[in-house]
Amino acid sequence: MTGAAPRAIVIGASAGAVQALSDILPRLPADYPVPILVVVHVPAAPSGLTRLFAAKCAVAVVEPDDKERIAPGTVYFAPPAYHLMVEREGTIALSTDEPVLFSRPSIDVLFESAAESFGPELLAVVLTGANEDGARGAALIEQAGGSVLVEDPASAYAATMPAAALARCADARALSLDSIADHLLGLGAA
Amino acid sequence: MDAAVTNPPAGNVEDIEIQLLLEALFLRYHYDFRHYARTSIRRRLRQARDQLGFPNFSAMQEEVLHDEDMLSRLLDYLTVQVSEMFRDPSYFLALREKVVPHLRTYPSLKIWIAGCSHGEEVHSFAILLHEEGLLDRTIIYASDINPAALEIARSGIYPLDRIATFSRNHQLAGGKSSLADYYTTAYDRAVFDKKLRAKVVFSDHSLVTDEVFTECQLVSCRNVMIYFDRPLQDRAVGLFRDSLTRRGFLGLGSKETLRFSEHADSFTDFVREEKIYQRTDA
């Protein structure tokens, strides 16, 4: 991957997500040039994630409304009990369709829609998790010419999700959380 | 409304097929999905394609053009939303505490539940209005474009294993009775009392192609418009505005907003965090 910034970054995380994201998102500057969309598996209750990270981060952290236009310097968390997707024109699309792999929000659903909307101009990050959500979507992103980074299963809180993504993506790179954060910051140093 | 203008990457066969299929559905049956949000309709169509065993959308199009039974099977994929009774209990609590006092001031009430699907919300409204002593003076219009879904809504029968969730939501919504007062069990099903539906008019109405049909004090349309593109959302919100009495109420899903609507000026926030709006005098 060159230093050219993608149109969007998509991140999926499950068990251990808060700790892993805490090593990445707070390091991004307020003027970070790429919008970031995040799916974390949470119980279908009001999500404290947005509040938690808004307090820790320089970038804006929001739980988007349907049809909101994604913008740089902003992290978008999937609302509890909705699938988060993104349209070609860069607007948020939410859905209350059935869970996928028992998950709503689903990482695969976000990754698939982002792959179709942004093709090669997309970076996906698969973090810690105890299930296989995200592997199928990451493979689609790779097929569409996008890049995939995966948290190193050896050091991840839960190795299943990153290992599943690595198994499906030939070109994915396994990195430590610090290296993932460095890579994201590098994209902003255009 | 004009057909959706999309600019798929040249040669993307699936995009072309989807557009042709939606056009075929419109021309043949007058069901218009051309302005549905692309990502969602694509997901749902792929699900239909795979589960109904078609190799591609062109094959599906041929079948649906020549076999009307295929239409109803496809409609279930494109329209059905399984909801819960008192879904988002805080919405119903806000209706009870903040909207009902206004509704009490009317001698007769009309409420429109648009896109009612299997009728979970219809029954929730009927129970809430009954608890508040307003059901007798209310007519509830429940509309959907899927005849099979309307049939289920009309029957008031739900799987018994969903009742625990319904009951919990009902209590969180400030329920003044027990949900068990309103249904009887038969085998593995809960059958809701037909008295709840005595004042409900179920109708086949499309937010895409049909017009205003009544004047009402409250419209509830939740998680229906997230499946529409912005021009279609504008059309639907325009219908709601034109249906509402002065100072009437509009309730949307928790992640829907009028912020991006061309009709934003016709409404003010009434309970902002619950997406309950009030029509202004403008």
Short mmCIF file of C-alpha atoms in Angstrom, two decimals:
data_model
loop_
_atom_site.label_atom_id
_atom_site.label_comp_id
_atom_site.label_asym_id
_atom_site.label_seq_id
_atom_site.Cartn_x
_atom_site.Cartn_y
_atom_site.Cartn_z
CA MET A 1 0.00 0.00 0.00
CA THR A 2 1.31 3.44 -0.89
CA GLY A 3 0.95 6.40 1.44
CA ALA A 4 -2.12 7.54 -0.53
CA ALA A 5 -5.02 7.88 1.89
CA PRO A 6 -8.00 5.58 1.22
CA ARG A 7 -11.53 6.98 0.99
CA ALA A 8 -12.46 5.15 4.17
CA ILE A 9 -11.15 2.84 6.87
CA VAL A 10 -13.39 0.09 8.26
CA ILE A 11 -12.66 -1.64 11.56
CA GLY A 12 -14.22 -4.74 13.11
CA ALA A 13 -13.74 -5.90 16.68
CA SER A 14 -15.48 -8.11 19.21
CA ALA A 15 -14.26 -9.61 22.50
CA GLY A 16 -11.58 -7.28 23.89
CA ALA A 17 -12.57 -4.50 21.49
CA VAL A 18 -12.49 -1.61 23.94
CA GLN A 19 -8.89 -2.25 24.97
CA ALA A 20 -7.72 -2.80 21.40
CA LEU A 21 -9.45 0.31 20.05
CA SER A 22 -8.05 2.29 22.98
CA ASP A 23 -4.57 1.57 21.63
CA ILE A 24 -5.49 2.96 18.20
CA LEU A 25 -8.21 5.61 18.05
CA PRO A 26 -6.87 8.03 20.70
CA ARG A 27 -3.62 8.32 18.74
CA LEU A 28 -5.33 9.88 15.72
CA PRO A 29 -5.21 13.68 15.37
CA ALA A 30 -8.36 15.80 15.16
CA ASP A 31 -7.72 16.50 11.49
CA TYR A 32 -7.19 12.86 10.54
CA PRO A 33 -7.94 12.85 6.79
CA VAL A 34 -9.96 9.64 6.49
CA PRO A 35 -13.43 8.71 7.83
CA ILE A 36 -13.42 5.57 10.00
CA LEU A 37 -16.37 3.19 10.35
CA VAL A 38 -16.36 0.75 13.23
CA VAL A 39 -18.46 -2.28 14.10
CA VAL A 40 -18.09 -3.67 17.60
CA HIS A 41 -20.33 -6.48 18.82
CA VAL A 42 -22.21 -5.08 21.76
CA PRO A 43 -25.37 -6.16 23.53
CA ALA A 44 -28.45 -4.48 22.03
CA ALA A 45 -28.62 -1.89 24.75
CA PRO A 46 -27.73 1.79 24.64
CA SER A 47 -24.11 1.80 23.68
CA GLY A 48 -21.60 3.52 25.92
CA LEU A 49 -18.88 3.06 23.29
CA THR A 50 -19.44 6.39 21.59
CA ARG A 51 -19.34 8.33 24.84
CA LEU A 52 -16.32 6.37 26.06
CA PHE A 53 -14.24 7.07 22.95
CA ALA A 54 -15.48 10.62 22.44
CA ALA A 55 -13.89 11.39 25.80
CA LYS A 56 -10.59 9.74 24.84
CA CYS A 57 -10.15 10.86 21.24
CA ALA A 58 -9.12 13.97 19.33
CA VAL A 59 -11.13 12.83 16.30
CA ALA A 60 -14.90 13.25 16.50
CA VAL A 61 -16.67 10.06 17.63
CA VAL A 62 -20.33 9.61 16.71
CA GLU A 63 -23.13 7.09 16.37
CA PRO A 64 -24.50 8.16 12.99
CA ASP A 65 -28.05 8.68 11.82
CA ASP A 66 -29.17 7.07 8.59
CA LYS A 67 -28.11 9.01 5.45
CA GLU A 68 -25.40 11.00 7.27
CA ARG A 69 -22.47 11.82 4.96
CA ILE A 70 -19.16 10.42 6.21
CA ALA A 71 -16.44 13.00 6.78
CA PRO A 72 -12.72 12.99 7.60
CA GLY A 73 -11.65 13.36 11.22
CA THR A 74 -14.64 11.32 12.36
CA VAL A 75 -15.14 7.82 13.74
CA TYR A 76 -18.58 6.28 13.18
CA PHE A 77 -19.67 3.50 15.54
CA ALA A 78 -22.47 1.20 14.39
CA PRO A 79 -25.56 1.87 16.52
CA PRO A 80 -26.61 -1.08 18.71
CA ALA A 81 -29.01 -3.46 16.89
CA TYR A 82 -28.46 -1.88 13.45
CA HIS A 83 -26.27 -3.01 10.58
CA LEU A 84 -23.93 -0.20 9.50
CA MET A 85 -23.28 0.17 5.78
CA VAL A 86 -22.01 2.86 3.44
CA GLU A 87 -23.29 3.86 -0.01
CA ARG A 88 -21.11 4.71 -3.02
CA GLU A 89 -21.72 8.41 -2.58
CA GLY A 90 -20.32 8.19 0.95
CA THR A 91 -23.54 8.28 2.98
CA ILE A 92 -24.38 6.03 5.90
CA ALA A 93 -27.02 3.34 5.30
CA LEU A 94 -28.46 1.56 8.33
CA SER A 95 -30.64 -1.52 8.35
CA THR A 96 -32.56 -3.63 10.84
CA ASP A 97 -32.29 -6.79 8.73
CA GLU A 98 -31.68 -10.08 10.53
CA PRO A 99 -28.40 -10.66 12.35
CA VAL A 100 -25.61 -12.28 10.31
CA LEU A 101 -23.57 -14.94 12.15
CA PHE A 102 -25.75 -14.00 15.17
CA SER A 103 -24.45 -10.45 14.99
CA ARG A 104 -26.19 -7.13 14.39
CA PRO A 105 -24.24 -4.98 13.80
CA SER A 106 -22.27 -7.36 11.60
CA ILE A 107 -18.66 -6.75 10.56
CA ASP A 108 -19.16 -8.73 7.34
CA VAL A 109 -22.11 -6.55 6.35
CA LEU A 110 -20.10 -3.33 6.86
CA PHE A 111 -17.03 -4.72 5.06
CA GLU A 112 -19.07 -6.00 2.10
CA SER A 113 -20.86 -2.69 1.55
CA ALA A 114 -17.60 -0.72 1.91
CA ALA A 115 -15.85 -3.02 -0.59
CA GLU A 116 -18.62 -2.38 -3.11
CA SER A 117 -18.68 1.35 -2.48
CA PHE A 118 -14.95 2.09 -2.34
CA GLY A 119 -13.20 -0.84 -4.06
CA PRO A 120 -9.42 -0.40 -3.96
CA GLU A 121 -9.68 2.89 -2.02
CA LEU A 122 -10.40 1.09 1.23
CA LEU A 123 -8.47 -0.16 4.24
CA ALA A 124 -9.93 -2.78 6.58
CA VAL A 125 -8.69 -3.60 10.07
CA VAL A 126 -9.71 -6.80 11.87
CA LEU A 127 -9.06 -6.76 15.62
CA THR A 128 -9.55 -9.13 18.53
CA GLY A 129 -12.65 -11.35 18.67
CA ALA A 130 -13.86 -14.81 19.64
CA ASN A 131 -15.87 -15.49 16.47
CA GLU A 132 -15.32 -15.44 12.70
CA ASP A 133 -17.25 -12.30 11.78
CA GLY A 134 -15.24 -10.13 9.39
CA ALA A 135 -13.29 -12.87 7.61
CA ARG A 136 -15.71 -13.13 4.69
CA GLY A 137 -15.98 -9.35 4.38
CA ALA A 138 -12.21 -8.87 4.57
CA ALA A 139 -11.79 -11.38 1.72
CA LEU A 140 -14.27 -9.37 -0.37
CA ILE A 141 -12.32 -6.18 0.35
CA GLU A 142 -9.12 -7.85 -0.76
CA GLN A 143 -10.81 -9.13 -3.96
CA ALA A 144 -11.99 -5.58 -4.70
CA GLY A 145 -8.39 -4.35 -4.43
CA GLY A 146 -8.53 -2.91 -0.93
CA SER A 147 -6.02 -3.59 1.85
CA VAL A 148 -6.47 -5.62 5.01
CA LEU A 149 -4.59 -5.30 8.29
CA VAL A 150 -5.14 -7.85 11.04
CA GLU A 151 -4.21 -7.74 14.69
CA ASP A 152 -1.55 -10.37 15.29
CA PRO A 153 -3.45 -13.39 16.70
CA ALA A 154 -0.42 -14.24 18.87
CA SER A 155 -0.88 -11.07 20.92
CA ALA A 156 -4.63 -10.48 20.49
CA TYR A 157 -6.94 -10.78 23.49
CA ALA A 158 -9.04 -13.24 21.45
CA ALA A 159 -7.29 -14.84 18.48
CA THR A 160 -10.20 -16.44 16.61
CA MET A 161 -11.36 -13.42 14.62
CA PRO A 162 -7.95 -12.21 13.46
CA ALA A 163 -6.88 -15.79 12.64
CA ALA A 164 -10.04 -16.34 10.58
CA ALA A 165 -9.39 -13.15 8.61
CA LEU A 166 -5.77 -14.10 7.96
CA ALA A 167 -6.86 -17.53 6.73
CA ARG A 168 -9.19 -15.92 4.15
CA CYS A 169 -6.95 -13.07 2.99
CA ALA A 170 -3.72 -13.97 1.20
CA ASP A 171 -2.31 -10.44 1.28
CA ALA A 172 -3.40 -9.39 4.76
CA ARG A 173 -0.67 -8.30 7.15
CA ALA A 174 -0.65 -9.31 10.81
CA LEU A 175 0.59 -6.46 13.01
CA SER A 176 0.66 -5.47 16.65
CA LEU A 177 -1.86 -2.85 17.81
CA ASP A 178 0.94 -0.27 17.94
CA SER A 179 1.99 -1.04 14.37
CA ILE A 180 -1.62 -0.79 13.20
CA ALA A 181 -1.88 2.65 14.81
CA ASP A 182 1.44 3.67 13.20
CA HIS A 183 0.17 2.51 9.82
CA LEU A 184 -3.04 4.54 10.18
CA LEU A 185 -1.05 7.61 11.22
CA GLY A 186 1.19 7.12 8.18
CA LEU A 187 -1.85 7.44 5.93
CA GLY A 188 -2.52 10.82 7.44
CA ALA A 189 1.00 12.06 6.82
CA ALA A 190 0.41 12.77 3.13
CA MET B 1 -41.18 9.54 -10.08
CA ASP B 2 -38.38 9.01 -12.60
CA ALA B 3 -36.41 5.82 -12.58
CA ALA B 4 -33.36 5.93 -10.34
CA VAL B 5 -30.36 7.30 -12.13
CA THR B 6 -27.32 5.36 -11.04
CA ASN B 7 -23.87 5.34 -12.51
CA PRO B 8 -22.54 1.85 -11.91
CA PRO B 9 -18.95 1.22 -12.90
CA ALA B 10 -19.06 0.37 -16.60
CA GLY B 11 -19.73 -3.28 -17.18
CA ASN B 12 -20.84 -4.15 -13.66
CA VAL B 13 -23.29 -6.84 -14.72
CA GLU B 14 -24.92 -7.30 -11.32
CA ASP B 15 -25.76 -3.59 -11.04
CA ILE B 16 -27.30 -3.66 -14.51
CA GLU B 17 -29.30 -6.77 -13.64
CA ILE B 18 -30.60 -5.24 -10.41
CA GLN B 19 -31.72 -2.10 -12.20
CA LEU B 20 -33.49 -4.14 -14.89
CA LEU B 21 -35.15 -6.37 -12.30
CA LEU B 22 -36.49 -3.40 -10.33
CA GLU B 23 -37.75 -1.87 -13.58
CA ALA B 24 -39.46 -5.17 -14.46
CA LEU B 25 -41.16 -5.34 -11.05
CA PHE B 26 -42.45 -1.82 -11.55
CA LEU B 27 -43.66 -2.29 -15.13
CA ARG B 28 -45.27 -5.66 -14.46
CA TYR B 29 -46.74 -5.23 -10.96
CA HIS B 30 -46.44 -1.53 -10.14
CA TYR B 31 -44.28 -2.33 -7.12
CA ASP B 32 -41.65 0.39 -7.17
CA PHE B 33 -38.36 -0.42 -5.43
CA ARG B 34 -36.29 1.73 -7.78
CA HIS B 35 -35.67 4.33 -5.10
CA TYR B 36 -34.79 1.97 -2.30
CA ALA B 37 -31.36 2.45 -0.74
CA ARG B 38 -28.93 0.55 -2.94
CA THR B 39 -26.86 -1.33 -0.36
CA SER B 40 -29.89 -2.73 1.44
CA ILE B 41 -31.86 -3.71 -1.65
CA ARG B 42 -28.75 -5.40 -3.08
CA ARG B 43 -28.29 -7.45 0.10
CA ARG B 44 -31.94 -8.48 0.16
CA LEU B 45 -32.03 -9.37 -3.52
CA ARG B 46 -28.91 -11.51 -3.17
CA GLN B 47 -30.49 -13.32 -0.24
CA ALA B 48 -33.59 -13.96 -2.34
CA ARG B 49 -31.51 -15.10 -5.30
CA ASP B 50 -29.50 -17.56 -3.22
CA GLN B 51 -32.35 -18.91 -1.11
CA LEU B 52 -34.78 -19.22 -4.02
CA GLY B 53 -32.07 -20.99 -6.00
CA PHE B 54 -31.47 -18.65 -8.95
CA PRO B 55 -28.06 -18.55 -10.66
CA ASN B 56 -28.39 -14.79 -11.26
CA PHE B 57 -30.82 -11.86 -11.26
CA SER B 58 -31.66 -12.23 -14.94
CA ALA B 59 -33.06 -15.69 -14.26
CA MET B 60 -34.99 -14.27 -11.30
CA GLN B 61 -36.37 -11.51 -13.50
CA GLU B 62 -37.62 -13.98 -16.09
CA GLU B 63 -39.37 -16.04 -13.43
CA VAL B 64 -41.00 -13.10 -11.68
CA LEU B 65 -42.26 -11.63 -14.95
CA HIS B 66 -43.98 -14.88 -15.91
CA ASP B 67 -45.05 -16.24 -12.53
CA GLU B 68 -47.05 -14.14 -10.12
CA ASP B 69 -46.39 -16.54 -7.24
CA MET B 70 -42.74 -15.59 -7.43
CA LEU B 71 -43.72 -11.98 -6.75
CA SER B 72 -45.10 -12.74 -3.30
CA ARG B 73 -42.04 -14.80 -2.42
CA LEU B 74 -39.79 -11.96 -3.53
CA LEU B 75 -41.87 -9.38 -1.65
CA ASP B 76 -41.16 -11.20 1.60
CA TYR B 77 -37.46 -10.64 1.04
CA LEU B 78 -37.84 -7.03 -0.05
CA THR B 79 -40.35 -5.76 2.49
CA VAL B 80 -40.72 -7.84 5.62
CA GLN B 81 -39.34 -6.43 8.80
CA VAL B 82 -39.67 -8.58 11.85
CA SER B 83 -40.09 -6.15 14.72
CA GLU B 84 -40.95 -6.51 18.39
CA MET B 85 -43.88 -5.26 20.40
CA PHE B 86 -42.89 -2.01 22.14
CA ARG B 87 -39.58 -2.05 20.28
CA ASP B 88 -37.41 0.74 21.72
CA PRO B 89 -39.50 0.98 24.89
CA SER B 90 -38.27 4.53 25.52
CA TYR B 91 -40.12 5.62 22.36
CA PHE B 92 -43.42 4.30 23.71
CA LEU B 93 -42.71 5.73 27.15
CA ALA B 94 -42.22 9.16 25.54
CA LEU B 95 -45.47 8.74 23.60
CA ARG B 96 -47.26 7.82 26.81
CA GLU B 97 -45.86 10.63 28.90
CA LYS B 98 -45.49 13.47 26.41
CA VAL B 99 -47.75 12.85 23.39
CA VAL B 100 -50.79 11.18 25.00
CA PRO B 101 -51.65 14.31 27.06
CA HIS B 102 -52.04 16.19 23.75
CA LEU B 103 -54.01 13.36 22.15
CA ARG B 104 -56.46 13.42 25.08
CA THR B 105 -57.64 16.84 23.99
CA TYR B 106 -59.19 15.44 20.78
CA PRO B 107 -62.72 13.99 20.86
CA SER B 108 -61.73 11.49 18.17
CA LEU B 109 -58.31 10.33 17.05
CA LYS B 110 -56.73 8.91 13.96
CA ILE B 111 -53.29 7.30 14.05
CA TRP B 112 -51.41 5.99 11.02
CA ILE B 113 -48.81 3.25 11.37
CA ALA B 114 -47.02 3.25 8.03
CA GLY B 115 -45.16 0.12 6.98
CA CYS B 116 -46.74 -1.98 9.73
CA SER B 117 -45.29 -5.30 8.47
CA HIS B 118 -46.40 -8.09 10.85
CA GLY B 119 -48.28 -5.71 13.13
CA GLU B 120 -46.19 -5.78 16.30
CA GLU B 121 -46.33 -1.99 16.52
CA VAL B 122 -50.06 -1.90 15.72
CA HIS B 123 -50.76 -4.10 18.74
CA SER B 124 -48.37 -2.06 20.88
CA PHE B 125 -50.26 1.12 20.04
CA ALA B 126 -53.62 -0.52 20.67
CA ILE B 127 -52.49 -1.72 24.11
CA LEU B 128 -50.98 1.64 25.04
CA LEU B 129 -54.12 3.49 23.95
CA HIS B 130 -56.30 1.02 25.84
CA GLU B 131 -54.24 1.57 28.99
CA GLU B 132 -54.59 5.31 28.57
CA GLY B 133 -58.36 5.08 28.00
CA LEU B 134 -58.11 6.35 24.40
CA LEU B 135 -58.65 3.24 22.31
CA ASP B 136 -62.43 3.65 22.05
CA ARG B 137 -62.12 7.03 20.41
CA THR B 138 -59.26 6.07 18.07
CA ILE B 139 -59.05 4.64 14.58
CA ILE B 140 -55.66 3.14 13.75
CA TYR B 141 -54.73 2.91 10.08
CA ALA B 142 -52.10 0.21 9.55
CA SER B 143 -50.62 0.15 6.08
CA ASP B 144 -48.09 -1.98 4.25
CA ILE B 145 -47.37 -2.97 0.64
CA ASN B 146 -47.02 -6.67 1.38
CA PRO B 147 -50.42 -8.44 1.46
CA ALA B 148 -48.97 -11.50 3.21
CA ALA B 149 -47.51 -9.35 5.99
CA LEU B 150 -50.86 -7.55 6.40
CA GLU B 151 -52.52 -10.97 6.78
CA ILE B 152 -50.23 -11.81 9.69
CA ALA B 153 -50.82 -8.39 11.25
CA ARG B 154 -54.58 -8.94 10.90
CA SER B 155 -54.35 -12.32 12.62
CA GLY B 156 -52.57 -10.99 15.71
CA ILE B 157 -50.77 -14.31 16.15
CA TYR B 158 -47.10 -14.43 17.15
CA PRO B 159 -44.75 -17.25 18.14
CA LEU B 160 -44.87 -17.82 21.88
CA ASP B 161 -41.09 -17.65 22.21
CA ARG B 162 -41.22 -13.93 21.34
CA ILE B 163 -43.58 -13.07 24.20
CA ALA B 164 -40.88 -12.75 26.87
CA THR B 165 -39.23 -9.96 24.89
CA PHE B 166 -42.59 -8.33 24.17
CA SER B 167 -43.51 -8.40 27.90
CA ARG B 168 -40.19 -6.97 29.00
CA ASN B 169 -40.49 -4.15 26.46
CA HIS B 170 -44.09 -3.48 27.53
CA GLN B 171 -43.06 -3.03 31.15
CA LEU B 172 -40.12 -0.78 30.17
CA ALA B 173 -42.58 1.26 28.11
CA GLY B 174 -44.50 2.11 31.28
CA GLY B 175 -47.11 -0.64 30.83
CA LYS B 176 -50.01 -0.25 33.27
CA SER B 177 -51.24 -3.80 32.84
CA SER B 178 -49.80 -7.21 32.15
CA LEU B 179 -49.27 -8.18 28.54
CA ALA B 180 -50.86 -11.53 29.45
CA ASP B 181 -54.19 -9.68 29.78
CA TYR B 182 -54.22 -9.28 26.00
CA TYR B 183 -53.46 -12.70 24.58
CA THR B 184 -54.35 -16.36 24.94
CA THR B 185 -51.93 -19.15 24.21
CA ALA B 186 -52.63 -21.94 21.77
CA TYR B 187 -49.91 -24.54 21.27
CA ASP B 188 -46.73 -22.54 20.67
CA ARG B 189 -48.49 -19.35 19.68
CA ALA B 190 -49.85 -16.26 21.36
CA VAL B 191 -53.15 -15.04 19.93
CA PHE B 192 -53.82 -11.39 20.68
CA ASP B 193 -57.37 -10.30 21.60
CA LYS B 194 -59.35 -9.20 18.56
CA LYS B 195 -60.74 -6.28 20.59
CA LEU B 196 -57.32 -4.70 20.10
CA ARG B 197 -57.91 -4.78 16.34
CA ALA B 198 -61.57 -3.73 16.36
CA LYS B 199 -60.55 -0.13 15.64
CA VAL B 200 -57.74 -0.98 13.24
CA VAL B 201 -58.12 -0.50 9.49
CA PHE B 202 -55.50 -2.55 7.66
CA SER B 203 -54.75 -1.31 4.18
CA ASP B 204 -52.49 -1.90 1.25
CA HIS B 205 -50.83 1.49 0.81
CA SER B 206 -47.48 2.39 -0.74
CA LEU B 207 -45.41 5.33 0.44
CA VAL B 208 -43.76 5.22 -3.00
CA THR B 209 -46.72 5.33 -5.37
CA ASP B 210 -49.86 6.17 -3.33
CA GLU B 211 -51.24 9.43 -1.98
CA VAL B 212 -52.62 10.87 1.25
CA PHE B 213 -55.77 9.00 2.33
CA THR B 214 -56.74 10.50 5.69
CA GLU B 215 -56.07 13.26 8.17
CA CYS B 216 -54.50 12.07 11.41
CA GLN B 217 -53.03 13.33 14.69
CA LEU B 218 -50.09 10.93 14.79
CA VAL B 219 -48.02 9.04 12.24
CA SER B 220 -45.58 6.36 13.37
CA CYS B 221 -43.18 5.10 10.70
CA ARG B 222 -40.13 3.51 12.24
CA ASN B 223 -37.21 1.87 10.44
CA VAL B 224 -39.11 1.90 7.16
CA MET B 225 -37.46 4.93 5.58
CA ILE B 226 -33.93 3.70 6.29
CA TYR B 227 -34.55 1.47 3.26
CA PHE B 228 -35.37 4.47 1.03
CA ASP B 229 -33.00 6.77 -0.82
CA ARG B 230 -33.20 10.46 -0.03
CA PRO B 231 -35.64 11.53 -2.78
CA LEU B 232 -38.02 8.74 -1.74
CA GLN B 233 -37.66 9.71 1.92
CA ASP B 234 -38.68 13.23 0.92
CA ARG B 235 -41.76 11.89 -0.81
CA ALA B 236 -42.76 9.82 2.24
CA VAL B 237 -42.19 12.66 4.71
CA GLY B 238 -44.24 14.92 2.40
CA LEU B 239 -47.11 12.42 2.63
CA PHE B 240 -46.84 12.37 6.42
CA ARG B 241 -46.82 16.16 6.59
CA ASP B 242 -49.87 16.42 4.34
CA SER B 243 -51.68 13.76 6.38
CA LEU B 244 -51.06 15.37 9.75
CA THR B 245 -53.35 17.85 11.43
CA ARG B 246 -51.80 21.14 12.50
CA ARG B 247 -49.55 20.30 15.45
CA GLY B 248 -49.81 16.57 14.66
CA PHE B 249 -46.99 14.19 15.61
CA LEU B 250 -44.55 12.12 13.59
CA GLY B 251 -42.50 9.34 15.19
CA LEU B 252 -39.47 7.84 13.40
CA GLY B 253 -36.93 5.12 14.20
CA SER B 254 -34.18 5.90 16.70
CA LYS B 255 -31.57 6.43 13.98
CA GLU B 256 -33.76 8.22 11.46
CA THR B 257 -33.81 11.99 11.20
CA LEU B 258 -35.54 14.83 9.38
CA ARG B 259 -32.25 16.78 9.40
CA PHE B 260 -31.57 15.91 5.76
CA SER B 261 -35.18 16.19 4.59
CA GLU B 262 -36.49 18.89 2.28
CA HIS B 263 -39.46 19.05 4.66
CA ALA B 264 -37.36 19.70 7.77
CA ASP B 265 -38.92 23.17 8.11
CA SER B 266 -42.40 21.67 8.43
CA PHE B 267 -41.52 19.97 11.69
CA THR B 268 -39.97 20.80 15.06
CA ASP B 269 -38.39 18.42 17.54
CA PHE B 270 -40.95 17.38 20.13
CA VAL B 271 -38.99 14.67 21.95
CA ARG B 272 -35.61 14.98 20.28
CA GLU B 273 -33.90 11.89 21.68
CA GLU B 274 -36.86 9.68 20.66
CA LYS B 275 -37.20 11.14 17.14
CA ILE B 276 -40.73 12.36 17.82
CA TYR B 277 -41.49 15.46 15.75
CA GLN B 278 -44.41 17.87 15.71
CA ARG B 279 -45.81 19.48 12.60
CA THR B 280 -45.43 23.25 12.73
CA ASP B 281 -48.02 25.81 11.70
CA ALA B 282 -45.80 26.81 8.80
#
